[in-house]
C-alpha positions as YAML, in Angstrom:
chain: A
units: angstrom
residues:
- id: 1
  name: MET
  ca: [-8.24, 17.61, 50.31]
- id: 2
  name: SER
  ca: [-7.95, 15.74, 46.99]
- id: 3
  name: ASN
  ca: [-10.28, 16.30, 44.12]
- id: 4
  name: LYS
  ca: [-12.23, 13.41, 42.65]
- id: 5
  name: VAL
  ca: [-13.02, 12.71, 39.04]
- id: 6
  name: CYS
  ca: [-16.05, 10.72, 38.01]
- id: 7
  name: SER
  ca: [-17.37, 10.51, 34.49]
- id: 8
  name: GLU
  ca: [-19.15, 8.17, 32.15]
- id: 9
  name: ASP
  ca: [-15.83, 7.69, 30.30]
- id: 10
  name: PHE
  ca: [-13.93, 6.55, 33.38]
- id: 11
  name: GLY
  ca: [-16.78, 4.45, 34.73]
- id: 12
  name: VAL
  ca: [-15.47, 4.75, 38.32]
- id: 13
  name: GLU
  ca: [-14.63, 7.55, 40.71]
- id: 14
  name: LEU
  ca: [-10.90, 8.36, 40.77]
- id: 15
  name: GLU
  ca: [-8.72, 10.28, 43.18]
- id: 16
  name: ASP
  ca: [-6.15, 12.67, 41.69]
- id: 17
  name: ASP
  ca: [-3.27, 10.22, 42.18]
- id: 18
  name: GLN
  ca: [-5.26, 7.42, 40.55]
- id: 19
  name: LEU
  ca: [-6.07, 9.67, 37.60]
- id: 20
  name: GLN
  ca: [-2.36, 10.41, 37.17]
- id: 21
  name: LEU
  ca: [-1.59, 6.68, 37.19]
- id: 22
  name: LEU
  ca: [-4.31, 6.10, 34.61]
- id: 23
  name: GLN
  ca: [-2.79, 8.72, 32.34]
- id: 24
  name: LYS
  ca: [0.70, 7.24, 32.76]
- id: 25
  name: SER
  ca: [-0.61, 3.78, 31.88]
- id: 26
  name: GLY
  ca: [-1.94, 4.97, 28.54]
- id: 27
  name: LEU
  ca: [-5.50, 3.84, 29.32]
- id: 28
  name: HIS
  ca: [-8.27, 6.22, 28.33]
- id: 29
  name: PHE
  ca: [-10.62, 5.07, 31.07]
- id: 30
  name: LEU
  ca: [-10.74, 2.69, 34.01]
- id: 31
  name: PRO
  ca: [-13.42, 0.05, 33.42]
- id: 32
  name: ARG
  ca: [-16.07, -0.48, 36.07]
- id: 33
  name: GLY
  ca: [-14.90, -2.95, 38.69]
- id: 34
  name: TRP
  ca: [-11.21, -2.37, 37.93]
- id: 35
  name: LYS
  ca: [-8.63, -0.86, 40.27]
- id: 36
  name: ILE
  ca: [-5.41, 0.97, 39.51]
- id: 37
  name: GLY
  ca: [-2.26, 1.17, 41.58]
- id: 38
  name: ILE
  ca: [1.43, 0.50, 41.09]
- id: 39
  name: VAL
  ca: [3.35, -2.76, 40.91]
- id: 40
  name: SER
  ca: [4.66, -2.52, 44.48]
- id: 41
  name: ASP
  ca: [1.07, -2.33, 45.77]
- id: 42
  name: TYR
  ca: [0.56, -5.93, 44.70]
- id: 43
  name: PHE
  ca: [3.97, -7.56, 44.32]
- id: 44
  name: GLU
  ca: [7.12, -8.10, 46.33]
- id: 45
  name: LEU
  ca: [10.03, -7.54, 43.98]
- id: 46
  name: GLY
  ca: [13.41, -9.24, 44.08]
- id: 47
  name: ARG
  ca: [16.39, -10.22, 41.93]
- id: 48
  name: GLY
  ca: [18.13, -13.37, 40.87]
- id: 49
  name: ARG
  ca: [21.76, -14.22, 41.58]
- id: 50
  name: VAL
  ca: [24.93, -14.69, 39.58]
- id: 51
  name: ILE
  ca: [24.77, -18.10, 37.89]
- id: 52
  name: SER
  ca: [27.48, -18.70, 35.30]
- id: 53
  name: ARG
  ca: [27.48, -21.16, 32.44]
- id: 54
  name: PRO
  ca: [30.40, -23.08, 33.99]
- id: 55
  name: TYR
  ca: [28.30, -23.39, 37.19]
- id: 56
  name: ILE
  ca: [25.36, -24.75, 35.17]
- id: 57
  name: HIS
  ca: [27.63, -27.29, 33.45]
- id: 58
  name: ALA
  ca: [29.07, -28.37, 36.81]
- id: 59
  name: ASN
  ca: [25.65, -28.70, 38.53]
- id: 60
  name: PRO
  ca: [23.25, -30.34, 36.03]
- id: 61
  name: GLY
  ca: [19.68, -30.94, 37.14]
- id: 62
  name: ASN
  ca: [15.98, -30.39, 36.40]
- id: 63
  name: TYR
  ca: [15.40, -26.81, 37.52]
- id: 64
  name: PRO
  ca: [15.59, -24.11, 34.82]
- id: 65
  name: VAL
  ca: [17.84, -21.07, 35.05]
- id: 66
  name: PHE
  ca: [16.34, -17.99, 33.40]
- id: 67
  name: SER
  ca: [18.55, -15.16, 32.17]
- id: 68
  name: SER
  ca: [18.29, -11.94, 30.18]
- id: 69
  name: GLN
  ca: [18.01, -13.66, 26.80]
- id: 70
  name: SER
  ca: [14.68, -13.89, 24.96]
- id: 71
  name: GLN
  ca: [15.30, -17.14, 23.06]
- id: 72
  name: ASN
  ca: [13.98, -20.38, 24.51]
- id: 73
  name: ASN
  ca: [11.72, -18.43, 26.87]
- id: 74
  name: GLY
  ca: [14.83, -16.99, 28.52]
- id: 75
  name: GLU
  ca: [16.15, -20.37, 29.71]
- id: 76
  name: MET
  ca: [19.95, -20.75, 29.60]
- id: 77
  name: GLY
  ca: [20.16, -24.20, 31.21]
- id: 78
  name: LYS
  ca: [19.11, -26.35, 34.19]
- id: 79
  name: ILE
  ca: [20.71, -27.05, 37.55]
- id: 80
  name: ALA
  ca: [20.13, -29.36, 40.53]
- id: 81
  name: THR
  ca: [18.72, -26.73, 42.93]
- id: 82
  name: TYR
  ca: [16.09, -23.99, 42.82]
- id: 83
  name: ASP
  ca: [15.78, -20.51, 44.37]
- id: 84
  name: PHE
  ca: [12.12, -19.78, 43.63]
- id: 85
  name: GLU
  ca: [8.90, -21.76, 43.89]
- id: 86
  name: GLY
  ca: [5.37, -20.73, 42.97]
- id: 87
  name: ASN
  ca: [3.80, -18.25, 40.55]
- id: 88
  name: TYR
  ca: [6.00, -15.28, 39.63]
- id: 89
  name: PHE
  ca: [6.62, -12.87, 36.85]
- id: 90
  name: THR
  ca: [10.20, -12.04, 35.92]
- id: 91
  name: TRP
  ca: [11.64, -9.31, 33.75]
- id: 92
  name: THR
  ca: [14.98, -8.59, 32.12]
- id: 93
  name: THR
  ca: [16.72, -5.77, 33.98]
- id: 94
  name: ASP
  ca: [19.76, -5.15, 31.75]
- id: 95
  name: GLY
  ca: [20.78, -5.31, 28.12]
- id: 96
  name: ALA
  ca: [19.10, -5.44, 24.74]
- id: 97
  name: TYR
  ca: [16.04, -7.24, 26.10]
- id: 98
  name: ALA
  ca: [15.52, -5.01, 29.15]
- id: 99
  name: GLY
  ca: [11.81, -4.77, 29.94]
- id: 100
  name: SER
  ca: [10.90, -8.21, 28.56]
- id: 101
  name: VAL
  ca: [8.39, -9.79, 30.96]
- id: 102
  name: PHE
  ca: [7.72, -13.51, 31.46]
- id: 103
  name: PHE
  ca: [5.41, -15.65, 33.60]
- id: 104
  name: ARG
  ca: [7.20, -18.31, 35.66]
- id: 105
  name: GLN
  ca: [5.61, -21.22, 37.46]
- id: 106
  name: GLY
  ca: [6.93, -24.01, 39.68]
- id: 107
  name: ARG
  ca: [10.53, -24.29, 40.81]
- id: 108
  name: PHE
  ca: [13.17, -22.27, 38.98]
- id: 109
  name: ASN
  ca: [16.20, -19.98, 39.21]
- id: 110
  name: CYS
  ca: [17.02, -16.52, 37.85]
- id: 111
  name: THR
  ca: [20.32, -14.85, 37.13]
- id: 112
  name: ASN
  ca: [21.27, -11.45, 38.48]
- id: 113
  name: VAL
  ca: [19.96, -9.69, 35.34]
- id: 114
  name: CYS
  ca: [16.40, -10.79, 36.10]
- id: 115
  name: GLY
  ca: [13.94, -9.09, 38.40]
- id: 116
  name: THR
  ca: [11.25, -11.17, 40.11]
- id: 117
  name: GLY
  ca: [7.72, -10.40, 41.24]
- id: 118
  name: LYS
  ca: [5.75, -12.49, 43.75]
- id: 119
  name: ALA
  ca: [2.16, -11.62, 44.64]
- id: 120
  name: ILE
  ca: [1.74, -10.19, 48.16]
- id: 121
  name: ASP
  ca: [-1.82, -11.57, 48.24]
- id: 122
  name: GLU
  ca: [-2.78, -14.12, 45.56]
- id: 123
  name: SER
  ca: [-6.47, -13.62, 46.40]
- id: 124
  name: LYS
  ca: [-6.20, -10.15, 44.83]
- id: 125
  name: ILE
  ca: [-3.75, -10.48, 41.97]
- id: 126
  name: ASP
  ca: [-2.85, -13.20, 39.45]
- id: 127
  name: ALA
  ca: [0.83, -13.27, 38.47]
- id: 128
  name: GLN
  ca: [0.13, -14.59, 34.98]
- id: 129
  name: PHE
  ca: [-2.36, -11.79, 34.26]
- id: 130
  name: ALA
  ca: [0.16, -9.28, 35.62]
- id: 131
  name: SER
  ca: [2.88, -10.67, 33.35]
- id: 132
  name: TYR
  ca: [0.70, -10.06, 30.27]
- id: 133
  name: TYR
  ca: [-0.31, -6.60, 31.42]
- id: 134
  name: LEU
  ca: [3.21, -5.53, 32.38]
- id: 135
  name: ALA
  ca: [4.60, -6.86, 29.09]
- id: 136
  name: THR
  ca: [2.63, -4.02, 27.44]
- id: 137
  name: GLN
  ca: [3.98, -1.41, 29.85]
- id: 138
  name: ALA
  ca: [7.54, -2.27, 30.93]
- id: 139
  name: LYS
  ca: [9.41, -1.21, 27.79]
- id: 140
  name: LYS
  ca: [8.11, 2.35, 28.25]
- id: 141
  name: HIS
  ca: [10.10, 2.58, 31.49]
- id: 142
  name: VAL
  ca: [13.46, 1.28, 30.26]
- id: 143
  name: SER
  ca: [16.35, 3.75, 30.48]
- id: 144
  name: TYR
  ca: [18.35, 3.77, 27.26]
- id: 145
  name: VAL
  ca: [21.18, 5.93, 28.58]
- id: 146
  name: GLY
  ca: [24.17, 3.66, 27.96]
- id: 147
  name: ASN
  ca: [23.31, 0.01, 28.60]
- id: 148
  name: PRO
  ca: [19.48, -0.36, 28.63]
- id: 149
  name: LYS
  ca: [18.21, -0.85, 32.19]
- id: 150
  name: LEU
  ca: [14.96, -1.34, 34.08]
- id: 151
  name: MET
  ca: [15.83, -1.56, 37.77]
- id: 152
  name: ASN
  ca: [13.54, -2.70, 40.58]
- id: 153
  name: ASN
  ca: [12.90, 0.77, 41.96]
- id: 154
  name: ILE
  ca: [11.56, 1.94, 38.58]
- id: 155
  name: PHE
  ca: [9.64, -1.26, 37.90]
- id: 156
  name: ALA
  ca: [7.94, -0.94, 41.29]
- id: 157
  name: GLN
  ca: [6.34, 2.35, 40.19]
- id: 158
  name: ILE
  ca: [4.81, 1.09, 36.92]
- id: 159
  name: PRO
  ca: [1.03, 1.64, 36.92]
- id: 160
  name: LEU
  ca: [-0.97, -1.57, 37.11]
- id: 161
  name: ALA
  ca: [-4.69, -1.67, 36.27]
- id: 162
  name: ILE
  ca: [-6.44, -4.84, 37.38]
- id: 163
  name: PRO
  ca: [-9.95, -6.27, 37.05]
- id: 164
  name: PRO
  ca: [-11.48, -8.57, 39.67]
- id: 165
  name: LEU
  ca: [-9.49, -11.79, 40.19]
- id: 166
  name: PRO
  ca: [-11.85, -14.10, 38.22]
- id: 167
  name: GLU
  ca: [-11.57, -11.76, 35.23]
- id: 168
  name: GLN
  ca: [-7.79, -11.64, 35.59]
- id: 169
  name: LYS
  ca: [-7.62, -15.44, 35.49]
- id: 170
  name: LYS
  ca: [-9.93, -15.65, 32.48]
- id: 171
  name: ILE
  ca: [-7.88, -13.07, 30.54]
- id: 172
  name: ALA
  ca: [-4.68, -14.95, 31.38]
- id: 173
  name: LYS
  ca: [-6.30, -18.20, 30.21]
- id: 174
  name: VAL
  ca: [-7.32, -16.68, 26.87]
- id: 175
  name: LEU
  ca: [-3.89, -15.16, 26.20]
- id: 176
  name: SER
  ca: [-1.96, -18.23, 27.36]
- id: 177
  name: GLY
  ca: [-4.09, -20.32, 25.00]
- id: 178
  name: ILE
  ca: [-2.92, -18.16, 22.10]
- id: 179
  name: ASP
  ca: [0.66, -18.51, 23.33]
- id: 180
  name: CYS
  ca: [0.30, -22.30, 23.33]
- id: 181
  name: LEU
  ca: [-0.90, -22.15, 19.73]
- id: 182
  name: LEU
  ca: [2.13, -19.99, 18.83]
- id: 183
  name: GLU
  ca: [4.45, -22.49, 20.50]
- id: 184
  name: LYS
  ca: [2.98, -25.32, 18.41]
- id: 185
  name: VAL
  ca: [3.41, -23.33, 15.20]
- id: 186
  name: ASN
  ca: [6.99, -22.43, 16.15]
- id: 187
  name: SER
  ca: [7.70, -26.08, 16.98]
- id: 188
  name: LEU
  ca: [6.39, -27.10, 13.55]
- id: 189
  name: TYR
  ca: [8.57, -24.41, 12.00]
- id: 190
  name: SER
  ca: [11.68, -25.72, 13.80]
- id: 191
  name: LYS
  ca: [10.95, -29.29, 12.71]
- id: 192
  name: GLN
  ca: [10.31, -28.14, 9.15]
- id: 193
  name: LYS
  ca: [13.64, -26.31, 9.21]
- id: 194
  name: ILE
  ca: [15.50, -29.48, 10.19]
- id: 195
  name: LEU
  ca: [13.64, -31.52, 7.57]
- id: 196
  name: THR
  ca: [14.27, -28.89, 4.91]
- id: 197
  name: ARG
  ca: [18.00, -28.88, 5.61]
- id: 198
  name: ALA
  ca: [18.14, -32.67, 5.32]
- id: 199
  name: ILE
  ca: [16.20, -32.66, 2.03]
- id: 200
  name: SER
  ca: [18.29, -29.75, 0.72]
- id: 201
  name: ILE
  ca: [21.54, -31.63, 1.41]
- id: 202
  name: ASP
  ca: [20.20, -34.68, -0.41]
- id: 203
  name: LEU
  ca: [18.96, -32.71, -3.44]
- id: 204
  name: MET
  ca: [22.07, -30.51, -3.76]
- id: 205
  name: THR
  ca: [24.56, -33.38, -3.45]
- id: 206
  name: CYS
  ca: [22.73, -36.45, -4.82]
- id: 207
  name: GLY
  ca: [20.19, -34.90, -7.19]
- id: 208
  name: ILE
  ca: [16.93, -36.54, -8.24]
- id: 209
  name: GLY
  ca: [16.84, -40.17, -9.40]
- id: 210
  name: GLN
  ca: [20.62, -40.46, -9.74]
- id: 211
  name: LYS
  ca: [22.21, -43.93, -9.58]
- id: 212
  name: ASN
  ca: [25.79, -43.52, -10.75]
- id: 213
  name: PHE
  ca: [28.22, -41.50, -8.64]
- id: 214
  name: ILE
  ca: [31.89, -40.58, -8.75]
- id: 215
  name: ASP
  ca: [34.28, -39.56, -5.98]
- id: 216
  name: CYS
  ca: [35.53, -35.98, -6.16]
- id: 217
  name: LYS
  ca: [36.56, -33.09, -3.92]
- id: 218
  name: GLN
  ca: [32.87, -32.40, -3.18]
- id: 219
  name: GLY
  ca: [32.29, -36.02, -2.10]
- id: 220
  name: LYS
  ca: [30.18, -38.59, -3.95]
- id: 221
  name: THR
  ca: [28.66, -36.74, -6.90]
- id: 222
  name: PRO
  ca: [26.37, -37.85, -9.75]
- id: 223
  name: ASP
  ca: [28.57, -38.73, -12.72]
- id: 224
  name: ASP
  ca: [26.77, -36.37, -15.13]
- id: 225
  name: TRP
  ca: [27.28, -33.29, -12.94]
- id: 226
  name: SER
  ca: [29.91, -30.71, -13.86]
- id: 227
  name: ILE
  ca: [32.74, -29.77, -11.51]
- id: 228
  name: CYS
  ca: [33.38, -26.05, -11.99]
- id: 229
  name: THR
  ca: [33.91, -22.75, -10.23]
- id: 230
  name: LEU
  ca: [31.08, -20.29, -9.67]
- id: 231
  name: GLY
  ca: [33.06, -17.80, -11.74]
- id: 232
  name: SER
  ca: [32.60, -20.06, -14.77]
- id: 233
  name: ILE
  ca: [28.82, -19.94, -14.31]
- id: 234
  name: PHE
  ca: [28.09, -16.26, -13.66]
- id: 235
  name: SER
  ca: [29.67, -12.91, -12.87]
- id: 236
  name: LEU
  ca: [28.90, -10.59, -9.95]
- id: 237
  name: THR
  ca: [28.89, -6.86, -9.45]
- id: 238
  name: SER
  ca: [28.19, -4.55, -6.51]
- id: 239
  name: GLY
  ca: [24.96, -2.62, -6.21]
- id: 240
  name: ARG
  ca: [24.69, 1.15, -5.99]
- id: 241
  name: SER
  ca: [24.13, 3.42, -3.01]
- id: 242
  name: LYS
  ca: [20.58, 3.64, -1.70]
- id: 243
  name: PRO
  ca: [18.18, 5.47, -4.04]
- id: 244
  name: LYS
  ca: [17.41, 9.03, -3.04]
- id: 245
  name: ASN
  ca: [13.71, 8.26, -3.15]
- id: 246
  name: LEU
  ca: [13.77, 5.43, -0.60]
- id: 247
  name: LEU
  ca: [10.33, 6.37, 0.66]
- id: 248
  name: SER
  ca: [8.78, 3.54, 2.62]
- id: 249
  name: SER
  ca: [9.56, 0.60, 4.87]
- id: 250
  name: VAL
  ca: [6.53, -1.19, 3.38]
- id: 251
  name: PRO
  ca: [5.33, -1.33, -0.23]
- id: 252
  name: THR
  ca: [2.81, 1.36, -1.19]
- id: 253
  name: SER
  ca: [1.19, 2.47, -4.43]
- id: 254
  name: GLY
  ca: [3.82, 5.22, -4.68]
- id: 255
  name: SER
  ca: [6.88, 3.17, -3.72]
- id: 256
  name: GLU
  ca: [6.70, -0.52, -4.52]
- id: 257
  name: ILE
  ca: [10.19, -1.34, -5.87]
- id: 258
  name: PRO
  ca: [12.03, -3.45, -3.24]
- id: 259
  name: VAL
  ca: [15.51, -2.24, -2.27]
- id: 260
  name: TYR
  ca: [17.91, -5.07, -1.33]
- id: 261
  name: GLY
  ca: [20.81, -4.55, 1.08]
- id: 262
  name: GLY
  ca: [23.11, -6.90, 2.95]
- id: 263
  name: ASN
  ca: [20.26, -8.96, 4.42]
- id: 264
  name: GLY
  ca: [17.37, -8.65, 2.02]
- id: 265
  name: ILE
  ca: [14.80, -5.90, 1.64]
- id: 266
  name: THR
  ca: [15.62, -2.66, 3.46]
- id: 267
  name: GLY
  ca: [12.79, -0.54, 2.05]
- id: 268
  name: TYR
  ca: [10.85, 0.39, -1.07]
- id: 269
  name: ALA
  ca: [11.45, 3.03, -3.72]
- id: 270
  name: THR
  ca: [9.85, 4.40, -6.88]
- id: 271
  name: ASP
  ca: [12.76, 3.66, -9.23]
- id: 272
  name: SER
  ca: [14.39, 0.34, -10.16]
- id: 273
  name: LEU
  ca: [18.04, -0.43, -10.80]
- id: 274
  name: LEU
  ca: [17.30, -3.84, -12.36]
- id: 275
  name: ASP
  ca: [14.47, -4.89, -14.66]
- id: 276
  name: SER
  ca: [14.91, -8.65, -14.47]
- id: 277
  name: PRO
  ca: [15.11, -11.11, -11.55]
- id: 278
  name: THR
  ca: [18.51, -11.86, -10.07]
- id: 279
  name: VAL
  ca: [20.18, -13.28, -6.98]
- id: 280
  name: THR
  ca: [21.74, -10.97, -4.40]
- id: 281
  name: ILE
  ca: [24.49, -11.85, -1.92]
- id: 282
  name: GLY
  ca: [25.08, -9.80, 1.23]
- id: 283
  name: ARG
  ca: [28.52, -8.19, 0.90]
- id: 284
  name: VAL
  ca: [29.13, -6.42, 4.21]
- id: 285
  name: GLY
  ca: [27.72, -6.54, 7.71]
- id: 286
  name: GLU
  ca: [26.57, -9.20, 10.12]
- id: 287
  name: TYR
  ca: [24.59, -11.03, 7.44]
- id: 288
  name: CYS
  ca: [27.21, -10.99, 4.68]
- id: 289
  name: GLY
  ca: [26.79, -14.07, 2.53]
- id: 290
  name: ALA
  ca: [22.97, -14.06, 2.90]
- id: 291
  name: VAL
  ca: [21.28, -14.93, -0.40]
- id: 292
  name: HIS
  ca: [18.03, -13.48, -1.77]
- id: 293
  name: LEU
  ca: [16.04, -13.86, -4.99]
- id: 294
  name: THR
  ca: [14.65, -10.58, -6.36]
- id: 295
  name: PRO
  ca: [11.45, -10.00, -8.36]
- id: 296
  name: LYS
  ca: [11.51, -8.60, -11.90]
- id: 297
  name: GLN
  ca: [12.13, -5.00, -10.78]
- id: 298
  name: SER
  ca: [14.41, -4.18, -7.85]
- id: 299
  name: TRP
  ca: [17.20, -1.99, -6.54]
- id: 300
  name: VAL
  ca: [20.38, -3.44, -5.01]
- id: 301
  name: THR
  ca: [22.53, -1.28, -2.69]
- id: 302
  name: ASP
  ca: [26.31, -1.36, -2.45]
- id: 303
  name: ASN
  ca: [25.97, -3.52, 0.67]
- id: 304
  name: ALA
  ca: [25.22, -6.45, -1.64]
- id: 305
  name: LEU
  ca: [26.53, -8.19, -4.75]
- id: 306
  name: TYR
  ca: [24.25, -9.48, -7.48]
- id: 307
  name: ILE
  ca: [24.46, -11.76, -10.50]
- id: 308
  name: ASN
  ca: [24.70, -9.45, -13.49]
- id: 309
  name: LYS
  ca: [25.66, -11.91, -16.23]
- id: 310
  name: LYS
  ca: [25.32, -15.59, -17.09]
- id: 311
  name: VAL
  ca: [28.61, -17.07, -18.28]
- id: 312
  name: SER
  ca: [26.98, -20.46, -18.84]
- id: 313
  name: GLU
  ca: [23.34, -21.56, -18.80]
- id: 314
  name: PHE
  ca: [21.69, -22.19, -15.41]
- id: 315
  name: ASP
  ca: [18.29, -21.94, -13.76]
- id: 316
  name: LEU
  ca: [18.10, -18.78, -11.63]
- id: 317
  name: LYS
  ca: [15.72, -20.23, -9.03]
- id: 318
  name: PHE
  ca: [18.00, -23.26, -8.63]
- id: 319
  name: MET
  ca: [21.02, -20.99, -8.28]
- id: 320
  name: TYR
  ca: [19.29, -19.09, -5.47]
- id: 321
  name: TYR
  ca: [18.67, -22.32, -3.54]
- id: 322
  name: PHE
  ca: [22.12, -23.66, -4.41]
- id: 323
  name: LEU
  ca: [24.01, -20.57, -3.20]
- id: 324
  name: ASP
  ca: [21.95, -20.56, -0.01]
- id: 325
  name: PHE
  ca: [22.93, -24.21, 0.48]
- id: 326
  name: CYS
  ca: [26.62, -23.33, -0.10]
- id: 327
  name: ASP
  ca: [26.55, -21.02, 2.97]
- id: 328
  name: LEU
  ca: [28.67, -18.23, 1.52]
- id: 329
  name: SER
  ca: [29.04, -16.65, 4.97]
- id: 330
  name: LYS
  ca: [31.89, -19.13, 5.56]
- id: 331
  name: LEU
  ca: [33.89, -17.10, 3.00]
- id: 332
  name: ARG
  ca: [33.80, -13.92, 5.07]
- id: 333
  name: LYS
  ca: [37.04, -12.18, 5.92]
- id: 334
  name: GLN
  ca: [38.06, -12.41, 9.56]
- id: 335
  name: GLY
  ca: [38.69, -9.29, 11.64]
- id: 336
  name: GLY
  ca: [37.13, -5.85, 11.39]
- id: 337
  name: GLN
  ca: [33.78, -5.44, 9.67]
- id: 338
  name: PRO
  ca: [32.40, -8.74, 8.30]
- id: 339
  name: LEU
  ca: [32.93, -8.82, 4.53]
- id: 340
  name: VAL
  ca: [32.45, -11.28, 1.67]
- id: 341
  name: SER
  ca: [34.24, -10.22, -1.50]
- id: 342
  name: GLN
  ca: [33.74, -11.41, -5.07]
- id: 343
  name: LYS
  ca: [37.05, -13.27, -5.42]
- id: 344
  name: PRO
  ca: [36.45, -16.20, -3.00]
- id: 345
  name: ILE
  ca: [32.89, -16.60, -4.32]
- id: 346
  name: MET
  ca: [34.08, -16.74, -7.92]
- id: 347
  name: GLU
  ca: [36.79, -19.26, -6.99]
- id: 348
  name: LEU
  ca: [34.46, -21.57, -5.06]
- id: 349
  name: GLU
  ca: [34.45, -25.00, -6.75]
- id: 350
  name: VAL
  ca: [31.07, -26.73, -6.91]
- id: 351
  name: ALA
  ca: [29.31, -29.71, -8.50]
- id: 352
  name: LEU
  ca: [26.53, -28.47, -10.80]
- id: 353
  name: PRO
  ca: [23.70, -30.63, -12.19]
- id: 354
  name: PRO
  ca: [22.47, -30.36, -15.80]
- id: 355
  name: ILE
  ca: [19.96, -27.59, -16.48]
- id: 356
  name: GLU
  ca: [16.88, -29.87, -16.58]
- id: 357
  name: GLU
  ca: [17.78, -31.42, -13.24]
- id: 358
  name: GLN
  ca: [18.38, -27.95, -11.85]
- id: 359
  name: ARG
  ca: [14.77, -27.11, -12.73]
- id: 360
  name: ARG
  ca: [13.43, -30.24, -11.08]
- id: 361
  name: ILE
  ca: [15.44, -29.56, -7.94]
- id: 362
  name: ALA
  ca: [14.21, -25.94, -7.88]
- id: 363
  name: CYS
  ca: [10.62, -27.16, -8.21]
- id: 364
  name: ALA
  ca: [11.10, -29.53, -5.24]
- id: 365
  name: MET
  ca: [12.68, -26.75, -3.17]
- id: 366
  name: ASP
  ca: [9.77, -24.43, -4.05]
- id: 367
  name: SER
  ca: [7.33, -26.90, -2.49]
- id: 368
  name: ILE
  ca: [9.39, -27.02, 0.70]
- id: 369
  name: ALA
  ca: [9.75, -23.22, 0.78]
- id: 370
  name: LYS
  ca: [5.96, -22.87, 0.49]
- id: 371
  name: ASN
  ca: [5.55, -24.91, 3.69]
- id: 372
  name: PHE
  ca: [7.93, -22.48, 5.41]
- id: 373
  name: SER
  ca: [6.05, -19.51, 4.02]
- id: 374
  name: ASP
  ca: [2.68, -20.91, 5.11]
- id: 375
  name: LEU
  ca: [3.96, -21.41, 8.68]
- id: 376
  name: GLN
  ca: [5.40, -17.88, 8.75]
- id: 377
  name: ILE
  ca: [2.10, -16.41, 7.52]
- id: 378
  name: LEU
  ca: [0.21, -18.41, 10.15]
- id: 379
  name: ASN
  ca: [2.60, -17.19, 12.84]
- id: 380
  name: HIS
  ca: [2.11, -13.55, 11.79]
- id: 381
  name: LYS
  ca: [-1.66, -13.96, 11.77]
- id: 382
  name: ILE
  ca: [-1.68, -15.46, 15.28]
- id: 383
  name: GLN
  ca: [0.69, -12.73, 16.51]
- id: 384
  name: GLY
  ca: [-1.67, -10.12, 15.09]
- id: 385
  name: LEU
  ca: [-4.65, -11.84, 16.71]
- id: 386
  name: LYS
  ca: [-2.89, -11.90, 20.07]
- id: 387
  name: MET
  ca: [-1.99, -8.22, 19.83]
- id: 388
  name: SER
  ca: [-5.56, -7.27, 18.99]
- id: 389
  name: ILE
  ca: [-7.10, -9.41, 21.72]
- id: 390
  name: SER
  ca: [-4.48, -8.30, 24.28]
- id: 391
  name: THR
  ca: [-5.18, -4.64, 23.55]
- id: 392
  name: ASP
  ca: [-8.92, -5.13, 24.04]
- id: 393
  name: LEU
  ca: [-8.81, -7.36, 27.13]
- id: 394
  name: LEU
  ca: [-5.98, -5.63, 29.00]
- id: 395
  name: SER
  ca: [-7.60, -2.21, 28.56]
- id: 396
  name: GLY
  ca: [-11.10, -3.39, 29.43]
- id: 397
  name: ARG
  ca: [-12.48, -2.24, 26.07]
- id: 398
  name: LYS
  ca: [-13.85, -5.75, 25.80]
- id: 399
  name: ARG
  ca: [-14.75, -7.78, 28.86]
- id: 400
  name: VAL
  ca: [-14.58, -11.55, 29.19]
- id: 401
  name: SER
  ca: [-17.55, -13.48, 30.50]
- id: 402
  name: ILE
  ca: [-16.93, -15.15, 33.84]
...
């Protein structure tokens, strides 16, 4: 005979097995009116099939094919037929994104690295609500022995706590509304990125208010710009190994000096290597060639190069934008570990505007960068809002009105 647990904290009477599921779920109590079971109590699970990119190219159509990737909502293309129809959740079963959960609606396809979940009884469970709830749980059940995996038999046993159906639908509506807002912000960000690139090309090749141009190796260039190598403008040196007192991944009152590596800030320390702003260039690793502008005090590791001396006069902010525009990653050595060395950077021939025009261009680029920054800040705020609201609604700490 099983024991029963009933307390003011739990709000409902629980059998032993339900209490164990509650503990596995990470919930501290089961709200009144909620039930707890496992995924297979409410969903029939399945898998997609092998769908290759050549197959997608040979069979174009209107029905999406979802794969293990996380970009573009997991869509890798569209074909002329569909394998699934209705409301489902899917999850990534293999690879780096194993445990990522998505809501799918309408007619679609899945590859063999996607699991699928279809409600056994849609009068009891809402697939969109389940997708949000399981997105908070699935990663805990991924096996990271070798290639990350979350197979159907394991997914089927994940605890699932559900409120009454109307509350499920209302929670899903609230969270999907936030997702729609995030999509709009991300769409604005993508459009801004395209616009910024177009403006950057114009500013870095045609300047501001220029009317007279000459033909040169760099293309049509304002006639008062200098053709020179980067080595005639500045010199570079490598950073040092990471400081011993690399204390924090975020700035604190005790460690607020940013430490720059191959792709920007890697942490914060108490001591600085440099006491004036400079430009860093990723030297090794996947992001070699990435350019960053440092504040007055910073540390640069030996995974990056930095400008240590001006050979001729230039505006540092302009040089940051200019080197980013030059895409120094194209100078990386092929084979083995990605690497950008000083020599090809120093030998790169460029067209450089006069110092006053450099400052005007930098000012224009600052305005564009601020738009980027504002969109990123907005995205982070909305992400934080979603996380907070999700935590409250999916645990029952706060209840929605029906």
